[in-house]
PDB file of C-alpha atoms in Angstrom:
ATOM      1  CA  ASP A   1       0.086   0.016  -0.139  1.00  0.00           C
ATOM      2  CA  THR A   2       2.779   2.323  -0.770  1.00  0.00           C
ATOM      3  CA  ALA A   3       1.472   5.797  -1.554  1.00  0.00           C
ATOM      4  CA  VAL A   4       4.063   6.837  -4.232  1.00  0.00           C
ATOM      5  CA  SER A   5       6.083   3.947  -5.772  1.00  0.00           C
ATOM      6  CA  GLN A   6       8.601   4.047  -8.487  1.00  0.00           C
ATOM      7  CA  THR A   7      10.738   1.634 -10.437  1.00  0.00           C
ATOM      8  CA  PRO A   8      13.254   0.505 -10.634  1.00  0.00           C
ATOM      9  CA  LYS A   9      15.036   1.748  -7.461  1.00  0.00           C
ATOM     10  CA  TYR A  10      18.615   1.107  -8.698  1.00  0.00           C
ATOM     11  CA  LEU A  11      19.524   1.731 -12.380  1.00  0.00           C
ATOM     12  CA  VAL A  12      22.933   1.188 -13.958  1.00  0.00           C
ATOM     13  CA  THR A  13      23.428   1.791 -17.587  1.00  0.00           C
ATOM     14  CA  GLN A  14      25.944   2.884 -20.239  1.00  0.00           C
ATOM     15  CA  MET A  15      26.159   6.264 -21.724  1.00  0.00           C
ATOM     16  CA  GLY A  16      24.020   6.679 -24.817  1.00  0.00           C
ATOM     17  CA  ASN A  17      21.550   4.210 -23.573  1.00  0.00           C
ATOM     18  CA  ASP A  18      17.663   5.203 -23.249  1.00  0.00           C
ATOM     19  CA  LYS A  19      15.918   4.376 -19.937  1.00  0.00           C
ATOM     20  CA  SER A  20      12.725   5.038 -18.214  1.00  0.00           C
ATOM     21  CA  ILE A  21      11.444   5.280 -14.659  1.00  0.00           C
ATOM     22  CA  LYS A  22       7.978   4.557 -14.005  1.00  0.00           C
ATOM     23  CA  CYS A  23       5.830   6.141 -11.047  1.00  0.00           C
ATOM     24  CA  GLU A  24       2.467   5.491  -9.602  1.00  0.00           C
ATOM     25  CA  GLN A  25       0.594   7.118  -6.786  1.00  0.00           C
ATOM     26  CA  ASN A  26      -2.410   5.530  -4.957  1.00  0.00           C
ATOM     27  CA  LEU A  27      -3.329   8.764  -3.074  1.00  0.00           C
ATOM     28  CA  GLY A  28      -5.920  10.192  -5.608  1.00  0.00           C
ATOM     29  CA  HIS A  29      -3.813  13.042  -6.050  1.00  0.00           C
ATOM     30  CA  ASP A  30      -4.090  15.530  -9.231  1.00  0.00           C
ATOM     31  CA  THR A  31      -0.795  16.612  -9.520  1.00  0.00           C
ATOM     32  CA  MET A  32       2.589  14.576 -10.004  1.00  0.00           C
ATOM     33  CA  TYR A  33       6.277  15.676  -9.942  1.00  0.00           C
ATOM     34  CA  TRP A  34       9.616  14.640 -10.837  1.00  0.00           C
ATOM     35  CA  TYR A  35      12.483  16.146  -8.903  1.00  0.00           C
ATOM     36  CA  LYS A  36      16.319  15.450  -9.192  1.00  0.00           C
ATOM     37  CA  GLN A  37      18.752  15.349  -6.175  1.00  0.00           C
ATOM     38  CA  ASP A  38      22.339  15.656  -7.115  1.00  0.00           C
ATOM     39  CA  SER A  39      25.204  14.443  -5.372  1.00  0.00           C
ATOM     40  CA  LYS A  40      25.105  17.513  -3.174  1.00  0.00           C
ATOM     41  CA  LYS A  41      21.777  16.801  -2.172  1.00  0.00           C
ATOM     42  CA  PHE A  42      20.389  19.750  -3.841  1.00  0.00           C
ATOM     43  CA  LEU A  43      16.638  19.113  -4.751  1.00  0.00           C
ATOM     44  CA  LYS A  44      15.285  20.609  -8.127  1.00  0.00           C
ATOM     45  CA  ILE A  45      12.018  20.271  -9.630  1.00  0.00           C
ATOM     46  CA  MET A  46      12.059  19.037 -13.341  1.00  0.00           C
ATOM     47  CA  PHE A  47       8.397  18.578 -14.197  1.00  0.00           C
ATOM     48  CA  SER A  48       5.016  18.830 -12.935  1.00  0.00           C
ATOM     49  CA  TYR A  49       1.654  17.476 -14.322  1.00  0.00           C
ATOM     50  CA  ASN A  50      -1.988  18.607 -13.124  1.00  0.00           C
ATOM     51  CA  ASN A  51      -4.568  16.315 -14.168  1.00  0.00           C
ATOM     52  CA  LYS A  52      -2.240  14.951 -16.981  1.00  0.00           C
ATOM     53  CA  GLU A  53      -1.380  18.492 -18.391  1.00  0.00           C
ATOM     54  CA  LEU A  54       2.286  19.634 -18.080  1.00  0.00           C
ATOM     55  CA  ILE A  55       2.349  22.765 -15.904  1.00  0.00           C
ATOM     56  CA  ILE A  56       5.877  22.881 -14.933  1.00  0.00           C
ATOM     57  CA  ASN A  57       8.927  22.296 -17.206  1.00  0.00           C
ATOM     58  CA  GLU A  58      12.090  23.537 -15.866  1.00  0.00           C
ATOM     59  CA  THR A  59      15.228  24.038 -17.843  1.00  0.00           C
ATOM     60  CA  VAL A  60      15.793  20.527 -18.563  1.00  0.00           C
ATOM     61  CA  PRO A  61      17.366  18.885 -21.647  1.00  0.00           C
ATOM     62  CA  ASN A  62      15.216  17.601 -24.437  1.00  0.00           C
ATOM     63  CA  ARG A  63      16.506  14.199 -23.670  1.00  0.00           C
ATOM     64  CA  PHE A  64      14.283  14.040 -20.705  1.00  0.00           C
ATOM     65  CA  SER A  65      10.648  13.330 -21.734  1.00  0.00           C
ATOM     66  CA  PRO A  66       7.771  12.906 -19.022  1.00  0.00           C
ATOM     67  CA  LYS A  67       4.557  10.960 -19.991  1.00  0.00           C
ATOM     68  CA  SER A  68       1.340  10.989 -17.749  1.00  0.00           C
ATOM     69  CA  PRO A  69      -1.049   8.520 -19.130  1.00  0.00           C
ATOM     70  CA  ASP A  70      -3.460   9.066 -16.502  1.00  0.00           C
ATOM     71  CA  LYS A  71      -3.501  10.950 -13.143  1.00  0.00           C
ATOM     72  CA  ALA A  72      -2.037   8.257 -11.033  1.00  0.00           C
ATOM     73  CA  HIS A  73       0.889   7.839 -13.144  1.00  0.00           C
ATOM     74  CA  LEU A  74       4.095   9.811 -14.308  1.00  0.00           C
ATOM     75  CA  ASN A  75       6.516   8.075 -16.248  1.00  0.00           C
ATOM     76  CA  LEU A  76      10.084   9.805 -17.026  1.00  0.00           C
ATOM     77  CA  HIS A  77      11.982   8.730 -20.300  1.00  0.00           C
ATOM     78  CA  ILE A  78      15.717   9.693 -20.691  1.00  0.00           C
ATOM     79  CA  ASN A  79      17.203   9.470 -24.289  1.00  0.00           C
ATOM     80  CA  SER A  80      20.829   9.298 -24.773  1.00  0.00           C
ATOM     81  CA  LEU A  81      22.188   9.130 -21.370  1.00  0.00           C
ATOM     82  CA  GLU A  82      25.046  11.037 -19.985  1.00  0.00           C
ATOM     83  CA  LEU A  83      27.483  10.734 -17.083  1.00  0.00           C
ATOM     84  CA  GLY A  84      25.973  14.057 -15.882  1.00  0.00           C
ATOM     85  CA  ASP A  85      22.492  12.298 -15.543  1.00  0.00           C
ATOM     86  CA  SER A  86      23.729  10.174 -12.712  1.00  0.00           C
ATOM     87  CA  ALA A  87      21.479  11.489  -9.680  1.00  0.00           C
ATOM     88  CA  VAL A  88      18.694  10.278  -7.816  1.00  0.00           C
ATOM     89  CA  TYR A  89      15.239  10.767  -9.398  1.00  0.00           C
ATOM     90  CA  PHE A  90      12.149  11.418  -7.059  1.00  0.00           C
ATOM     91  CA  CYS A  91       8.549  10.936  -8.154  1.00  0.00           C
ATOM     92  CA  ALA A  92       6.110  12.875  -6.002  1.00  0.00           C
ATOM     93  CA  SER A  93       2.542  13.967  -5.888  1.00  0.00           C
ATOM     94  CA  SER A  94       0.086  16.102  -4.242  1.00  0.00           C
ATOM     95  CA  GLN A  95      -3.449  17.367  -4.268  1.00  0.00           C
ATOM     96  CA  GLU A  96      -3.848  21.084  -5.486  1.00  0.00           C
ATOM     97  CA  GLU A  97      -6.110  22.123  -2.495  1.00  0.00           C
ATOM     98  CA  VAL A  98      -5.403  25.591  -1.488  1.00  0.00           C
ATOM     99  CA  SER A  99      -6.672  25.231   1.982  1.00  0.00           C
ATOM    100  CA  SER A 100      -4.508  22.263   2.874  1.00  0.00           C
ATOM    101  CA  GLY A 101      -1.248  23.843   1.692  1.00  0.00           C
ATOM    102  CA  ASN A 102      -0.514  21.375  -1.258  1.00  0.00           C
ATOM    103  CA  THR A 103       1.758  18.903   0.920  1.00  0.00           C
ATOM    104  CA  ILE A 104       4.114  16.921  -1.539  1.00  0.00           C
ATOM    105  CA  TYR A 105       4.567  13.124  -0.918  1.00  0.00           C
ATOM    106  CA  PHE A 106       7.645  11.528  -2.201  1.00  0.00           C
ATOM    107  CA  GLY A 107       8.584   8.034  -3.568  1.00  0.00           C
ATOM    108  CA  GLU A 108      11.562   6.348  -2.326  1.00  0.00           C
ATOM    109  CA  GLY A 109      14.012   7.473  -5.315  1.00  0.00           C
ATOM    110  CA  SER A 110      15.412   5.745  -8.191  1.00  0.00           C
ATOM    111  CA  TRP A 111      19.482   5.848  -8.125  1.00  0.00           C
ATOM    112  CA  LEU A 112      20.518   6.284 -11.671  1.00  0.00           C
ATOM    113  CA  THR A 113      24.317   5.648 -12.294  1.00  0.00           C
ATOM    114  CA  VAL A 114      25.486   6.399 -15.823  1.00  0.00           C
ATOM    115  CA  VAL A 115      29.091   4.615 -16.562  1.00  0.00           C
TER     116      VAL A 115
ATOM    117  CA  ALA B   1      10.607  34.741  -7.110  1.00  0.00           C
ATOM    118  CA  GLN B   2      10.543  32.417  -4.361  1.00  0.00           C
ATOM    119  CA  SER B   3      13.650  31.300  -2.534  1.00  0.00           C
ATOM    120  CA  VAL B   4      14.473  29.376   0.644  1.00  0.00           C
ATOM    121  CA  ALA B   5      17.760  29.566   2.578  1.00  0.00           C
ATOM    122  CA  GLN B   6      18.886  27.051   5.230  1.00  0.00           C
ATOM    123  CA  PRO B   7      22.179  28.734   6.365  1.00  0.00           C
ATOM    124  CA  GLU B   8      23.779  25.793   8.035  1.00  0.00           C
ATOM    125  CA  ASP B   9      25.091  22.765   5.942  1.00  0.00           C
ATOM    126  CA  GLN B  10      25.247  20.865   9.393  1.00  0.00           C
ATOM    127  CA  VAL B  11      23.934  21.015  12.899  1.00  0.00           C
ATOM    128  CA  ASN B  12      25.494  19.086  15.567  1.00  0.00           C
ATOM    129  CA  VAL B  13      23.751  18.569  18.930  1.00  0.00           C
ATOM    130  CA  ALA B  14      24.118  16.107  21.754  1.00  0.00           C
ATOM    131  CA  GLU B  15      21.262  13.678  22.504  1.00  0.00           C
ATOM    132  CA  GLY B  16      19.013  15.197  24.964  1.00  0.00           C
ATOM    133  CA  ASN B  17      19.456  18.863  24.262  1.00  0.00           C
ATOM    134  CA  PRO B  18      17.243  21.097  22.207  1.00  0.00           C
ATOM    135  CA  LEU B  19      18.029  21.608  18.463  1.00  0.00           C
ATOM    136  CA  THR B  20      17.199  24.118  15.911  1.00  0.00           C
ATOM    137  CA  VAL B  21      17.390  24.028  12.223  1.00  0.00           C
ATOM    138  CA  LYS B  22      17.174  27.438  10.705  1.00  0.00           C
ATOM    139  CA  CYS B  23      15.296  28.410   7.417  1.00  0.00           C
ATOM    140  CA  THR B  24      14.503  31.770   5.640  1.00  0.00           C
ATOM    141  CA  TYR B  25      12.221  32.279   2.985  1.00  0.00           C
ATOM    142  CA  SER B  26      11.479  34.816   0.238  1.00  0.00           C
ATOM    143  CA  VAL B  27       8.005  34.688  -1.490  1.00  0.00           C
ATOM    144  CA  SER B  28       5.520  37.023  -3.147  1.00  0.00           C
ATOM    145  CA  GLY B  29       2.319  36.874  -0.936  1.00  0.00           C
ATOM    146  CA  ASN B  30       1.685  34.848   1.985  1.00  0.00           C
ATOM    147  CA  PRO B  31       3.736  31.500   2.304  1.00  0.00           C
ATOM    148  CA  TYR B  32       3.195  27.976   2.714  1.00  0.00           C
ATOM    149  CA  LEU B  33       6.120  26.520   4.730  1.00  0.00           C
ATOM    150  CA  PHE B  34       7.141  22.922   5.059  1.00  0.00           C
ATOM    151  CA  TRP B  35       9.694  20.987   6.614  1.00  0.00           C
ATOM    152  CA  TYR B  36      10.805  17.498   5.303  1.00  0.00           C
ATOM    153  CA  VAL B  37      13.168  14.813   6.504  1.00  0.00           C
ATOM    154  CA  GLN B  38      15.309  12.556   4.482  1.00  0.00           C
ATOM    155  CA  TYR B  39      17.004   9.735   5.976  1.00  0.00           C
ATOM    156  CA  PRO B  40      19.937   7.726   4.100  1.00  0.00           C
ATOM    157  CA  ASN B  41      18.668   5.973   0.739  1.00  0.00           C
ATOM    158  CA  ARG B  42      15.243   7.144   1.269  1.00  0.00           C
ATOM    159  CA  GLY B  43      12.613   9.666  -0.029  1.00  0.00           C
ATOM    160  CA  LEU B  44      11.692  12.989   1.671  1.00  0.00           C
ATOM    161  CA  GLN B  45       9.043  12.554   4.631  1.00  0.00           C
ATOM    162  CA  PHE B  46       6.788  15.296   5.470  1.00  0.00           C
ATOM    163  CA  LEU B  47       7.240  16.691   8.931  1.00  0.00           C
ATOM    164  CA  LEU B  48       4.820  19.591   9.276  1.00  0.00           C
ATOM    165  CA  LYS B  49       3.730  22.595   7.648  1.00  0.00           C
ATOM    166  CA  TYR B  50       2.410  26.226   8.420  1.00  0.00           C
ATOM    167  CA  ILE B  51      -0.517  27.360   6.061  1.00  0.00           C
ATOM    168  CA  THR B  52      -2.162  30.075   8.430  1.00  0.00           C
ATOM    169  CA  GLY B  53      -3.236  30.662  12.116  1.00  0.00           C
ATOM    170  CA  ASP B  54      -1.055  29.846  15.047  1.00  0.00           C
ATOM    171  CA  ASN B  55       2.629  30.592  14.468  1.00  0.00           C
ATOM    172  CA  LEU B  56       3.864  27.579  16.243  1.00  0.00           C
ATOM    173  CA  VAL B  57       3.133  24.340  14.403  1.00  0.00           C
ATOM    174  CA  LYS B  58       3.480  20.787  15.740  1.00  0.00           C
ATOM    175  CA  GLY B  59       4.581  18.028  13.659  1.00  0.00           C
ATOM    176  CA  SER B  60       5.784  14.377  13.643  1.00  0.00           C
ATOM    177  CA  TYR B  61       8.310  12.962  15.791  1.00  0.00           C
ATOM    178  CA  GLY B  62       8.189  15.907  18.320  1.00  0.00           C
ATOM    179  CA  PHE B  63       9.238  18.464  16.104  1.00  0.00           C
ATOM    180  CA  GLU B  64       7.706  21.956  15.864  1.00  0.00           C
ATOM    181  CA  ALA B  65       8.481  25.029  13.923  1.00  0.00           C
ATOM    182  CA  GLU B  66       7.613  28.713  14.351  1.00  0.00           C
ATOM    183  CA  PHE B  67       6.755  31.062  11.723  1.00  0.00           C
ATOM    184  CA  ASN B  68       8.001  34.692  11.972  1.00  0.00           C
ATOM    185  CA  LYS B  69       6.495  36.867   9.418  1.00  0.00           C
ATOM    186  CA  SER B  70       8.727  39.903  10.222  1.00  0.00           C
ATOM    187  CA  GLN B  71      12.052  37.777  10.031  1.00  0.00           C
ATOM    188  CA  THR B  72      10.797  35.618   7.330  1.00  0.00           C
ATOM    189  CA  SER B  73      11.984  32.716   9.088  1.00  0.00           C
ATOM    190  CA  PHE B  74      10.415  29.123   9.728  1.00  0.00           C
ATOM    191  CA  HIS B  75      12.911  27.453  12.170  1.00  0.00           C
ATOM    192  CA  LEU B  76      12.624  23.703  13.137  1.00  0.00           C
ATOM    193  CA  LYS B  77      12.870  23.008  16.684  1.00  0.00           C
ATOM    194  CA  LYS B  78      12.967  19.904  19.029  1.00  0.00           C
ATOM    195  CA  PRO B  79      13.197  20.186  22.842  1.00  0.00           C
ATOM    196  CA  SER B  80      15.130  17.026  23.155  1.00  0.00           C
ATOM    197  CA  ALA B  81      17.216  15.604  20.335  1.00  0.00           C
ATOM    198  CA  LEU B  82      17.374  11.828  19.716  1.00  0.00           C
ATOM    199  CA  VAL B  83      20.239  10.116  17.975  1.00  0.00           C
ATOM    200  CA  SER B  84      17.490   8.736  15.597  1.00  0.00           C
ATOM    201  CA  ASP B  85      16.720  12.039  14.499  1.00  0.00           C
ATOM    202  CA  SER B  86      20.192  12.361  12.597  1.00  0.00           C
ATOM    203  CA  ALA B  87      19.062  12.905   9.046  1.00  0.00           C
ATOM    204  CA  LEU B  88      18.971  15.573   6.118  1.00  0.00           C
ATOM    205  CA  TYR B  89      16.334  18.247   6.726  1.00  0.00           C
ATOM    206  CA  PHE B  90      14.727  20.283   3.900  1.00  0.00           C
ATOM    207  CA  CYS B  91      12.662  23.580   4.557  1.00  0.00           C
ATOM    208  CA  ALA B  92      10.329  24.297   1.475  1.00  0.00           C
ATOM    209  CA  VAL B  93       8.082  27.337   0.607  1.00  0.00           C
ATOM    210  CA  ARG B  94       5.186  27.750  -1.685  1.00  0.00           C
ATOM    211  CA  ALA B  95       3.335  30.958  -2.520  1.00  0.00           C
ATOM    212  CA  ASN B  96      -0.351  30.573  -1.513  1.00  0.00           C
ATOM    213  CA  THR B  97      -1.397  32.938  -4.611  1.00  0.00           C
ATOM    214  CA  GLY B  98      -1.363  29.972  -7.123  1.00  0.00           C
ATOM    215  CA  GLY B  99       1.134  28.313  -9.077  1.00  0.00           C
ATOM    216  CA  PHE B 100       2.359  24.793  -8.693  1.00  0.00           C
ATOM    217  CA  LYS B 101       5.927  25.469  -7.552  1.00  0.00           C
ATOM    218  CA  THR B 102       7.377  24.325  -4.313  1.00  0.00           C
ATOM    219  CA  ILE B 103      11.012  25.322  -3.909  1.00  0.00           C
ATOM    220  CA  PHE B 104      13.241  23.363  -1.547  1.00  0.00           C
ATOM    221  CA  GLY B 105      16.234  24.608   0.616  1.00  0.00           C
ATOM    222  CA  ALA B 106      19.790  23.098  -0.008  1.00  0.00           C
ATOM    223  CA  GLY B 107      19.143  21.061   3.048  1.00  0.00           C
ATOM    224  CA  THR B 108      20.835  21.054   6.747  1.00  0.00           C
ATOM    225  CA  ARG B 109      22.544  17.904   7.835  1.00  0.00           C
ATOM    226  CA  LEU B 110      21.496  17.080  11.597  1.00  0.00           C
ATOM    227  CA  PHE B 111      24.068  15.138  13.642  1.00  0.00           C
ATOM    228  CA  VAL B 112      22.809  13.977  16.914  1.00  0.00           C
ATOM    229  CA  LYS B 113      25.717  12.556  19.194  1.00  0.00           C
ATOM    230  CA  ALA B 114      24.880  10.013  21.851  1.00  0.00           C
TER     231      ALA B 114
END
């Protein structure tokens, strides 16, 4: 009954490969996110979808493409992986309700290592 | 533009002593303020938040935070630290005027010594 689940947890791949990370939330939230945490633990938002619509698209290379087939899923596909893509990628979700403050719930992370 | 500052990379405290992890913010309009904790190799977990009302907010695991509008601060506190509190703590801010972006601080590593 994990609230936000993402797979795989660990991924080691070679430069130039294409990989995907899948994310699902069972909280009934209408907004989902991808965050990237680098080796210094800085957490930066990459994308956000609200009701399957892309609403936040930060300065991220075009090699990164999110896909939201429905409100409960937000997958991240990465083309032509580079060494600098090595990081921890967190999926997250929230319910857009002004009165509740929009608490974000995070998955456990996907550790991507590009060699 | 929104921003969050956590001025300390690391906070060291002895078990049983009170702890404070500092956070200041900048946002247009009124803020929503959050604290999250991250244990090694885990995702971020929500601790507490300030939306409106009482400036002292109580959260999980005995943590509390005080919203100070004049100083634009939201410091995290606990009266008596435990070794198990050792983790990475993130402050976050979001404007309550719309938009979907929550901005996270750089994180403060809390080390509680037995």
